[in-house]
């Protein structure tokens, strides 16, 4: 396992997470995926086998600390196709935030399939990078709505999609998966997704959603 920290972006990259990556990918592909109906984003999820959960969360705890296990609020396999990407573009579902302290995106595609990755952004007009900066702003909802228009954002950082790589980051930063791809279970974008510690977005007290109601870091997250 190789760990690379990028402090200024609250981002950590962990390579070679699963001891047997081929086994992990095969196990993920054997699961039954169902579409999410409670999200603005189009994708499918499935529960990960227990051994995959334990191995990945064990690696995460080595990096974030043993207390992270108790803070886990979401943990699932996430599959998304090129058609899902088109649906999301039509819905204006792209750059977003998630209400958690840490998100984990563990890539499960082969090297030949991998493309894009995960990017972080700043809002061009305001410079806003994190949902904490929206508190007290009268234009908070306008900034969130701009997430569907990529031209209104400046890319700050991009992490490549690499097999068996885990990207841990603060999902309160505006972010998106760069691309969904494939047209079947065997060729679609496939990740193991995690969220740790719910952090409410206080800029909109009327909302009562959690990180699991939004898209993963991507990606989704």
PDB file of C-alpha atoms in Angstrom:
ATOM      1  CA  UNK A   1       0.000   0.000   0.000  1.00  0.00           C
ATOM      2  CA  UNK A   2       1.382   3.399  -1.027  1.00  0.00           C
ATOM      3  CA  UNK A   3      -0.040   6.572   0.551  1.00  0.00           C
ATOM      4  CA  UNK A   4       0.361  10.059  -0.913  1.00  0.00           C
ATOM      5  CA  UNK A   5      -1.002  13.088   0.972  1.00  0.00           C
ATOM      6  CA  UNK A   6      -1.941  16.364  -0.711  1.00  0.00           C
ATOM      7  CA  UNK A   7      -2.601  18.560   2.306  1.00  0.00           C
ATOM      8  CA  UNK A   8      -3.748  21.748   0.613  1.00  0.00           C
ATOM      9  CA  UNK A   9      -6.666  19.922  -0.969  1.00  0.00           C
ATOM     10  CA  UNK A  10      -7.609  17.680   1.990  1.00  0.00           C
ATOM     11  CA  UNK A  11      -6.857  14.764  -0.290  1.00  0.00           C
ATOM     12  CA  UNK A  12      -5.041  11.459   0.208  1.00  0.00           C
ATOM     13  CA  UNK A  13      -4.224   8.892  -2.477  1.00  0.00           C
ATOM     14  CA  UNK A  14      -3.760   5.257  -1.443  1.00  0.00           C
ATOM     15  CA  UNK A  15      -2.544   2.829  -4.117  1.00  0.00           C
ATOM     16  CA  UNK A  16      -2.666  -0.986  -4.138  1.00  0.00           C
ATOM     17  CA  UNK A  17      -5.499  -1.208  -1.617  1.00  0.00           C
ATOM     18  CA  UNK A  18      -6.754  -4.746  -2.234  1.00  0.00           C
ATOM     19  CA  UNK A  19      -4.130  -7.465  -1.845  1.00  0.00           C
ATOM     20  CA  UNK A  20      -5.830  -9.374  -4.689  1.00  0.00           C
ATOM     21  CA  UNK A  21      -7.307  -6.790  -7.044  1.00  0.00           C
ATOM     22  CA  UNK A  22      -8.547  -9.320  -9.611  1.00  0.00           C
ATOM     23  CA  UNK A  23     -10.489 -11.149  -6.917  1.00  0.00           C
ATOM     24  CA  UNK A  24     -12.006  -7.869  -5.701  1.00  0.00           C
ATOM     25  CA  UNK A  25     -13.088  -6.826  -9.195  1.00  0.00           C
ATOM     26  CA  UNK A  26     -14.590 -10.257  -9.916  1.00  0.00           C
ATOM     27  CA  UNK A  27     -16.461 -10.199  -6.606  1.00  0.00           C
ATOM     28  CA  UNK A  28     -17.838  -6.728  -7.344  1.00  0.00           C
ATOM     29  CA  UNK A  29     -19.007  -7.783 -10.800  1.00  0.00           C
ATOM     30  CA  UNK A  30     -20.822 -10.779  -9.306  1.00  0.00           C
ATOM     31  CA  UNK A  31     -23.139  -8.538  -7.263  1.00  0.00           C
ATOM     32  CA  UNK A  32     -26.669  -7.538  -8.283  1.00  0.00           C
ATOM     33  CA  UNK A  33     -26.797  -3.785  -8.948  1.00  0.00           C
ATOM     34  CA  UNK A  34     -29.982  -1.726  -8.657  1.00  0.00           C
ATOM     35  CA  UNK A  35     -30.633   1.863  -9.875  1.00  0.00           C
ATOM     36  CA  UNK A  36     -30.673   4.622  -7.256  1.00  0.00           C
ATOM     37  CA  UNK A  37     -33.989   6.447  -7.266  1.00  0.00           C
ATOM     38  CA  UNK A  38     -33.283   8.918  -4.440  1.00  0.00           C
ATOM     39  CA  UNK A  39     -30.497  10.867  -6.145  1.00  0.00           C
ATOM     40  CA  UNK A  40     -30.289  13.527  -8.843  1.00  0.00           C
ATOM     41  CA  UNK A  41     -27.539  11.401 -10.384  1.00  0.00           C
ATOM     42  CA  UNK A  42     -28.064   8.275 -12.479  1.00  0.00           C
ATOM     43  CA  UNK A  43     -26.069   5.261 -11.278  1.00  0.00           C
ATOM     44  CA  UNK A  44     -26.480   1.800  -9.737  1.00  0.00           C
ATOM     45  CA  UNK A  45     -25.366   0.410  -6.402  1.00  0.00           C
ATOM     46  CA  UNK A  46     -24.820  -2.953  -4.743  1.00  0.00           C
ATOM     47  CA  UNK A  47     -23.600  -4.047  -1.322  1.00  0.00           C
ATOM     48  CA  UNK A  48     -19.958  -5.087  -1.309  1.00  0.00           C
ATOM     49  CA  UNK A  49     -18.979  -8.538  -0.023  1.00  0.00           C
ATOM     50  CA  UNK A  50     -18.045  -8.394   3.655  1.00  0.00           C
ATOM     51  CA  UNK A  51     -14.407  -9.293   3.018  1.00  0.00           C
ATOM     52  CA  UNK A  52     -14.058  -6.381   0.588  1.00  0.00           C
ATOM     53  CA  UNK A  53     -15.564  -4.005   3.138  1.00  0.00           C
ATOM     54  CA  UNK A  54     -13.244  -5.213   5.883  1.00  0.00           C
ATOM     55  CA  UNK A  55     -10.101  -5.067   3.773  1.00  0.00           C
ATOM     56  CA  UNK A  56     -10.804  -1.599   2.351  1.00  0.00           C
ATOM     57  CA  UNK A  57     -11.993  -0.082   5.629  1.00  0.00           C
ATOM     58  CA  UNK A  58      -8.958  -1.568   7.353  1.00  0.00           C
ATOM     59  CA  UNK A  59      -6.709   0.267   4.886  1.00  0.00           C
ATOM     60  CA  UNK A  60      -8.679   3.475   5.372  1.00  0.00           C
ATOM     61  CA  UNK A  61      -8.334   3.215   9.153  1.00  0.00           C
ATOM     62  CA  UNK A  62      -4.567   2.886   8.742  1.00  0.00           C
ATOM     63  CA  UNK A  63      -4.617   6.304   7.067  1.00  0.00           C
ATOM     64  CA  UNK A  64      -7.420   8.213   8.834  1.00  0.00           C
ATOM     65  CA  UNK A  65      -7.151   6.485  12.210  1.00  0.00           C
ATOM     66  CA  UNK A  66      -8.986   3.591  13.885  1.00  0.00           C
ATOM     67  CA  UNK A  67     -11.846   5.844  14.972  1.00  0.00           C
ATOM     68  CA  UNK A  68     -12.894   6.209  11.338  1.00  0.00           C
ATOM     69  CA  UNK A  69     -14.654   2.836  11.400  1.00  0.00           C
ATOM     70  CA  UNK A  70     -17.258   4.164  13.844  1.00  0.00           C
ATOM     71  CA  UNK A  71     -17.826   7.218  11.626  1.00  0.00           C
ATOM     72  CA  UNK A  72     -18.678   5.242   8.478  1.00  0.00           C
ATOM     73  CA  UNK A  73     -22.080   6.379   7.149  1.00  0.00           C
ATOM     74  CA  UNK A  74     -22.121   4.861   3.640  1.00  0.00           C
ATOM     75  CA  UNK A  75     -20.337   1.981   1.956  1.00  0.00           C
ATOM     76  CA  UNK A  76     -21.388   0.465  -1.358  1.00  0.00           C
ATOM     77  CA  UNK A  77     -20.313  -0.557  -4.841  1.00  0.00           C
ATOM     78  CA  UNK A  78     -21.178   2.039  -7.483  1.00  0.00           C
ATOM     79  CA  UNK A  79     -21.587   1.382 -11.211  1.00  0.00           C
ATOM     80  CA  UNK A  80     -22.228   4.003 -13.905  1.00  0.00           C
ATOM     81  CA  UNK A  81     -22.348   3.841 -17.707  1.00  0.00           C
ATOM     82  CA  UNK A  82     -21.884   6.256 -20.596  1.00  0.00           C
ATOM     83  CA  UNK A  83     -25.678   6.484 -20.826  1.00  0.00           C
ATOM     84  CA  UNK A  84     -25.870   7.453 -17.148  1.00  0.00           C
ATOM     85  CA  UNK A  85     -23.421  10.272 -17.920  1.00  0.00           C
ATOM     86  CA  UNK A  86     -25.700  11.564 -20.670  1.00  0.00           C
ATOM     87  CA  UNK A  87     -28.687  11.424 -18.317  1.00  0.00           C
ATOM     88  CA  UNK A  88     -26.777  13.389 -15.692  1.00  0.00           C
ATOM     89  CA  UNK A  89     -25.777  16.042 -18.220  1.00  0.00           C
ATOM     90  CA  UNK A  90     -29.430  16.389 -19.219  1.00  0.00           C
ATOM     91  CA  UNK A  91     -30.421  16.751 -15.555  1.00  0.00           C
ATOM     92  CA  UNK A  92     -27.679  19.290 -14.885  1.00  0.00           C
ATOM     93  CA  UNK A  93     -26.122  16.915 -12.348  1.00  0.00           C
ATOM     94  CA  UNK A  94     -22.369  17.393 -12.442  1.00  0.00           C
ATOM     95  CA  UNK A  95     -20.227  19.406 -10.029  1.00  0.00           C
ATOM     96  CA  UNK A  96     -21.536  18.980  -6.485  1.00  0.00           C
ATOM     97  CA  UNK A  97     -20.754  18.578  -2.793  1.00  0.00           C
ATOM     98  CA  UNK A  98     -21.499  15.783  -0.334  1.00  0.00           C
ATOM     99  CA  UNK A  99     -22.270  16.345   3.330  1.00  0.00           C
ATOM    100  CA  UNK A 100     -19.495  14.302   4.932  1.00  0.00           C
ATOM    101  CA  UNK A 101     -16.010  14.815   6.351  1.00  0.00           C
ATOM    102  CA  UNK A 102     -14.359  12.222   4.129  1.00  0.00           C
ATOM    103  CA  UNK A 103     -15.352  10.466   0.923  1.00  0.00           C
ATOM    104  CA  UNK A 104     -13.543   7.464  -0.485  1.00  0.00           C
ATOM    105  CA  UNK A 105     -13.503   6.424  -4.143  1.00  0.00           C
ATOM    106  CA  UNK A 106     -11.776   3.089  -4.789  1.00  0.00           C
ATOM    107  CA  UNK A 107     -11.377   2.364  -8.506  1.00  0.00           C
ATOM    108  CA  UNK A 108     -12.203  -1.181  -9.648  1.00  0.00           C
ATOM    109  CA  UNK A 109     -11.799  -0.938 -13.431  1.00  0.00           C
ATOM    110  CA  UNK A 110      -8.966  -2.552 -15.384  1.00  0.00           C
ATOM    111  CA  UNK A 111      -6.072  -0.433 -16.642  1.00  0.00           C
ATOM    112  CA  UNK A 112      -7.421  -0.688 -20.191  1.00  0.00           C
ATOM    113  CA  UNK A 113     -10.813   0.649 -19.116  1.00  0.00           C
ATOM    114  CA  UNK A 114      -9.692   3.479 -16.841  1.00  0.00           C
ATOM    115  CA  UNK A 115     -10.272   7.010 -18.078  1.00  0.00           C
ATOM    116  CA  UNK A 116     -10.779  10.327 -16.377  1.00  0.00           C
ATOM    117  CA  UNK A 117     -10.818  10.316 -12.601  1.00  0.00           C
ATOM    118  CA  UNK A 118     -11.885  12.786  -9.911  1.00  0.00           C
ATOM    119  CA  UNK A 119     -11.576  16.587 -10.118  1.00  0.00           C
ATOM    120  CA  UNK A 120     -11.942  19.439  -7.612  1.00  0.00           C
ATOM    121  CA  UNK A 121     -13.250  22.876  -8.619  1.00  0.00           C
ATOM    122  CA  UNK A 122     -13.643  26.533  -7.678  1.00  0.00           C
ATOM    123  CA  UNK A 123     -16.665  28.583  -8.724  1.00  0.00           C
ATOM    124  CA  UNK A 124     -15.364  31.102 -11.268  1.00  0.00           C
ATOM    125  CA  UNK A 125     -17.511  34.093 -10.301  1.00  0.00           C
ATOM    126  CA  UNK A 126     -17.101  33.804  -6.537  1.00  0.00           C
ATOM    127  CA  UNK A 127     -14.020  31.656  -5.967  1.00  0.00           C
ATOM    128  CA  UNK A 128     -16.028  29.375  -3.651  1.00  0.00           C
ATOM    129  CA  UNK A 129     -14.420  25.937  -3.275  1.00  0.00           C
ATOM    130  CA  UNK A 130     -16.138  24.365  -0.256  1.00  0.00           C
ATOM    131  CA  UNK A 131     -19.716  24.256   1.011  1.00  0.00           C
ATOM    132  CA  UNK A 132     -18.608  25.862   4.294  1.00  0.00           C
ATOM    133  CA  UNK A 133     -18.001  29.048   2.284  1.00  0.00           C
ATOM    134  CA  UNK A 134     -21.686  29.160   1.298  1.00  0.00           C
ATOM    135  CA  UNK A 135     -22.934  29.796   4.829  1.00  0.00           C
ATOM    136  CA  UNK A 136     -24.563  33.196   5.041  1.00  0.00           C
ATOM    137  CA  UNK A 137     -24.297  33.835   1.303  1.00  0.00           C
ATOM    138  CA  UNK A 138     -27.557  34.994  -0.343  1.00  0.00           C
ATOM    139  CA  UNK A 139     -26.405  33.385  -3.603  1.00  0.00           C
ATOM    140  CA  UNK A 140     -25.676  29.940  -2.096  1.00  0.00           C
ATOM    141  CA  UNK A 141     -28.413  28.149  -4.026  1.00  0.00           C
ATOM    142  CA  UNK A 142     -27.374  29.892  -7.239  1.00  0.00           C
ATOM    143  CA  UNK A 143     -23.820  28.621  -6.814  1.00  0.00           C
ATOM    144  CA  UNK A 144     -25.085  25.087  -6.196  1.00  0.00           C
ATOM    145  CA  UNK A 145     -27.293  25.318  -9.295  1.00  0.00           C
ATOM    146  CA  UNK A 146     -24.258  26.318 -11.361  1.00  0.00           C
ATOM    147  CA  UNK A 147     -22.965  22.776 -10.812  1.00  0.00           C
ATOM    148  CA  UNK A 148     -24.667  21.720 -14.021  1.00  0.00           C
ATOM    149  CA  UNK A 149     -22.639  24.180 -16.140  1.00  0.00           C
ATOM    150  CA  UNK A 150     -18.958  23.216 -16.358  1.00  0.00           C
ATOM    151  CA  UNK A 151     -18.068  26.612 -17.893  1.00  0.00           C
ATOM    152  CA  UNK A 152     -18.819  28.283 -14.549  1.00  0.00           C
ATOM    153  CA  UNK A 153     -16.080  26.362 -12.764  1.00  0.00           C
ATOM    154  CA  UNK A 154     -12.295  26.279 -12.741  1.00  0.00           C
ATOM    155  CA  UNK A 155     -10.645  22.890 -12.297  1.00  0.00           C
ATOM    156  CA  UNK A 156      -8.152  23.031  -9.417  1.00  0.00           C
ATOM    157  CA  UNK A 157      -6.929  19.466  -9.247  1.00  0.00           C
ATOM    158  CA  UNK A 158      -7.437  16.233 -11.149  1.00  0.00           C
ATOM    159  CA  UNK A 159      -6.616  12.721  -9.894  1.00  0.00           C
ATOM    160  CA  UNK A 160      -6.229   9.982 -12.488  1.00  0.00           C
ATOM    161  CA  UNK A 161      -8.308   6.822 -12.363  1.00  0.00           C
ATOM    162  CA  UNK A 162      -5.905   3.942 -11.624  1.00  0.00           C
ATOM    163  CA  UNK A 163      -6.874   0.326 -10.827  1.00  0.00           C
ATOM    164  CA  UNK A 164      -6.903  -0.427  -7.086  1.00  0.00           C
ATOM    165  CA  UNK A 165      -6.390   3.256  -6.207  1.00  0.00           C
ATOM    166  CA  UNK A 166      -8.340   4.836  -3.352  1.00  0.00           C
ATOM    167  CA  UNK A 167      -8.875   8.602  -3.355  1.00  0.00           C
ATOM    168  CA  UNK A 168      -9.849  10.002   0.059  1.00  0.00           C
ATOM    169  CA  UNK A 169     -10.948  13.633   0.072  1.00  0.00           C
ATOM    170  CA  UNK A 170     -13.155  16.183   1.788  1.00  0.00           C
ATOM    171  CA  UNK A 171     -16.376  15.990  -0.301  1.00  0.00           C
ATOM    172  CA  UNK A 172     -17.466  19.400   0.933  1.00  0.00           C
ATOM    173  CA  UNK A 173     -15.116  20.592  -1.813  1.00  0.00           C
ATOM    174  CA  UNK A 174     -16.906  20.994  -5.130  1.00  0.00           C
ATOM    175  CA  UNK A 175     -16.050  17.942  -7.212  1.00  0.00           C
ATOM    176  CA  UNK A 176     -17.144  15.514  -9.887  1.00  0.00           C
ATOM    177  CA  UNK A 177     -16.141  12.315 -11.626  1.00  0.00           C
ATOM    178  CA  UNK A 178     -14.641  13.343 -14.954  1.00  0.00           C
ATOM    179  CA  UNK A 179     -16.450  10.712 -16.970  1.00  0.00           C
ATOM    180  CA  UNK A 180     -18.718   7.651 -16.878  1.00  0.00           C
ATOM    181  CA  UNK A 181     -18.169   5.021 -19.550  1.00  0.00           C
ATOM    182  CA  UNK A 182     -19.102   1.575 -20.826  1.00  0.00           C
ATOM    183  CA  UNK A 183     -22.432   0.025 -21.717  1.00  0.00           C
ATOM    184  CA  UNK A 184     -22.543  -3.126 -19.575  1.00  0.00           C
ATOM    185  CA  UNK A 185     -21.593  -4.406 -16.139  1.00  0.00           C
ATOM    186  CA  UNK A 186     -18.258  -5.631 -17.510  1.00  0.00           C
ATOM    187  CA  UNK A 187     -17.323  -2.303 -19.139  1.00  0.00           C
ATOM    188  CA  UNK A 188     -18.992   0.364 -16.943  1.00  0.00           C
ATOM    189  CA  UNK A 189     -17.197   2.606 -14.460  1.00  0.00           C
ATOM    190  CA  UNK A 190     -16.967   0.625 -11.222  1.00  0.00           C
ATOM    191  CA  UNK A 191     -15.937   1.912  -7.803  1.00  0.00           C
ATOM    192  CA  UNK A 192     -16.180   1.037  -4.111  1.00  0.00           C
ATOM    193  CA  UNK A 193     -17.559   4.180  -2.469  1.00  0.00           C
ATOM    194  CA  UNK A 194     -17.358   5.310   1.175  1.00  0.00           C
ATOM    195  CA  UNK A 195     -18.491   8.273   3.273  1.00  0.00           C
ATOM    196  CA  UNK A 196     -17.359   9.063   6.814  1.00  0.00           C
ATOM    197  CA  UNK A 197     -18.962  11.396   9.375  1.00  0.00           C
ATOM    198  CA  UNK A 198     -22.032  13.387   8.372  1.00  0.00           C
ATOM    199  CA  UNK A 199     -21.344  17.131   8.168  1.00  0.00           C
ATOM    200  CA  UNK A 200     -24.572  19.121   7.571  1.00  0.00           C
ATOM    201  CA  UNK A 201     -24.552  21.938   5.027  1.00  0.00           C
ATOM    202  CA  UNK A 202     -25.721  24.701   7.373  1.00  0.00           C
ATOM    203  CA  UNK A 203     -26.108  27.250   4.594  1.00  0.00           C
ATOM    204  CA  UNK A 204     -29.588  25.788   3.960  1.00  0.00           C
ATOM    205  CA  UNK A 205     -31.207  24.796   7.290  1.00  0.00           C
ATOM    206  CA  UNK A 206     -34.347  23.558   5.521  1.00  0.00           C
ATOM    207  CA  UNK A 207     -32.494  20.609   4.053  1.00  0.00           C
ATOM    208  CA  UNK A 208     -32.340  17.376   6.037  1.00  0.00           C
ATOM    209  CA  UNK A 209     -30.471  15.172   3.592  1.00  0.00           C
ATOM    210  CA  UNK A 210     -27.297  13.274   4.380  1.00  0.00           C
ATOM    211  CA  UNK A 211     -24.310  12.418   2.244  1.00  0.00           C
ATOM    212  CA  UNK A 212     -26.062   9.283   1.037  1.00  0.00           C
ATOM    213  CA  UNK A 213     -28.765  11.408  -0.603  1.00  0.00           C
ATOM    214  CA  UNK A 214     -26.262  13.022  -2.910  1.00  0.00           C
ATOM    215  CA  UNK A 215     -24.040  11.685  -5.615  1.00  0.00           C
ATOM    216  CA  UNK A 216     -20.865   9.866  -4.601  1.00  0.00           C
ATOM    217  CA  UNK A 217     -17.257  11.341  -5.197  1.00  0.00           C
ATOM    218  CA  UNK A 218     -16.680  10.618  -8.207  1.00  0.00           C
ATOM    219  CA  UNK A 219     -18.406  10.862  -7.990  1.00  0.00           C
ATOM    220  CA  UNK A 220     -18.430   9.727  -7.339  1.00  0.00           C
ATOM    221  CA  UNK A 221     -17.859  10.532  -6.898  1.00  0.00           C
TER     222      UNK A 221
END
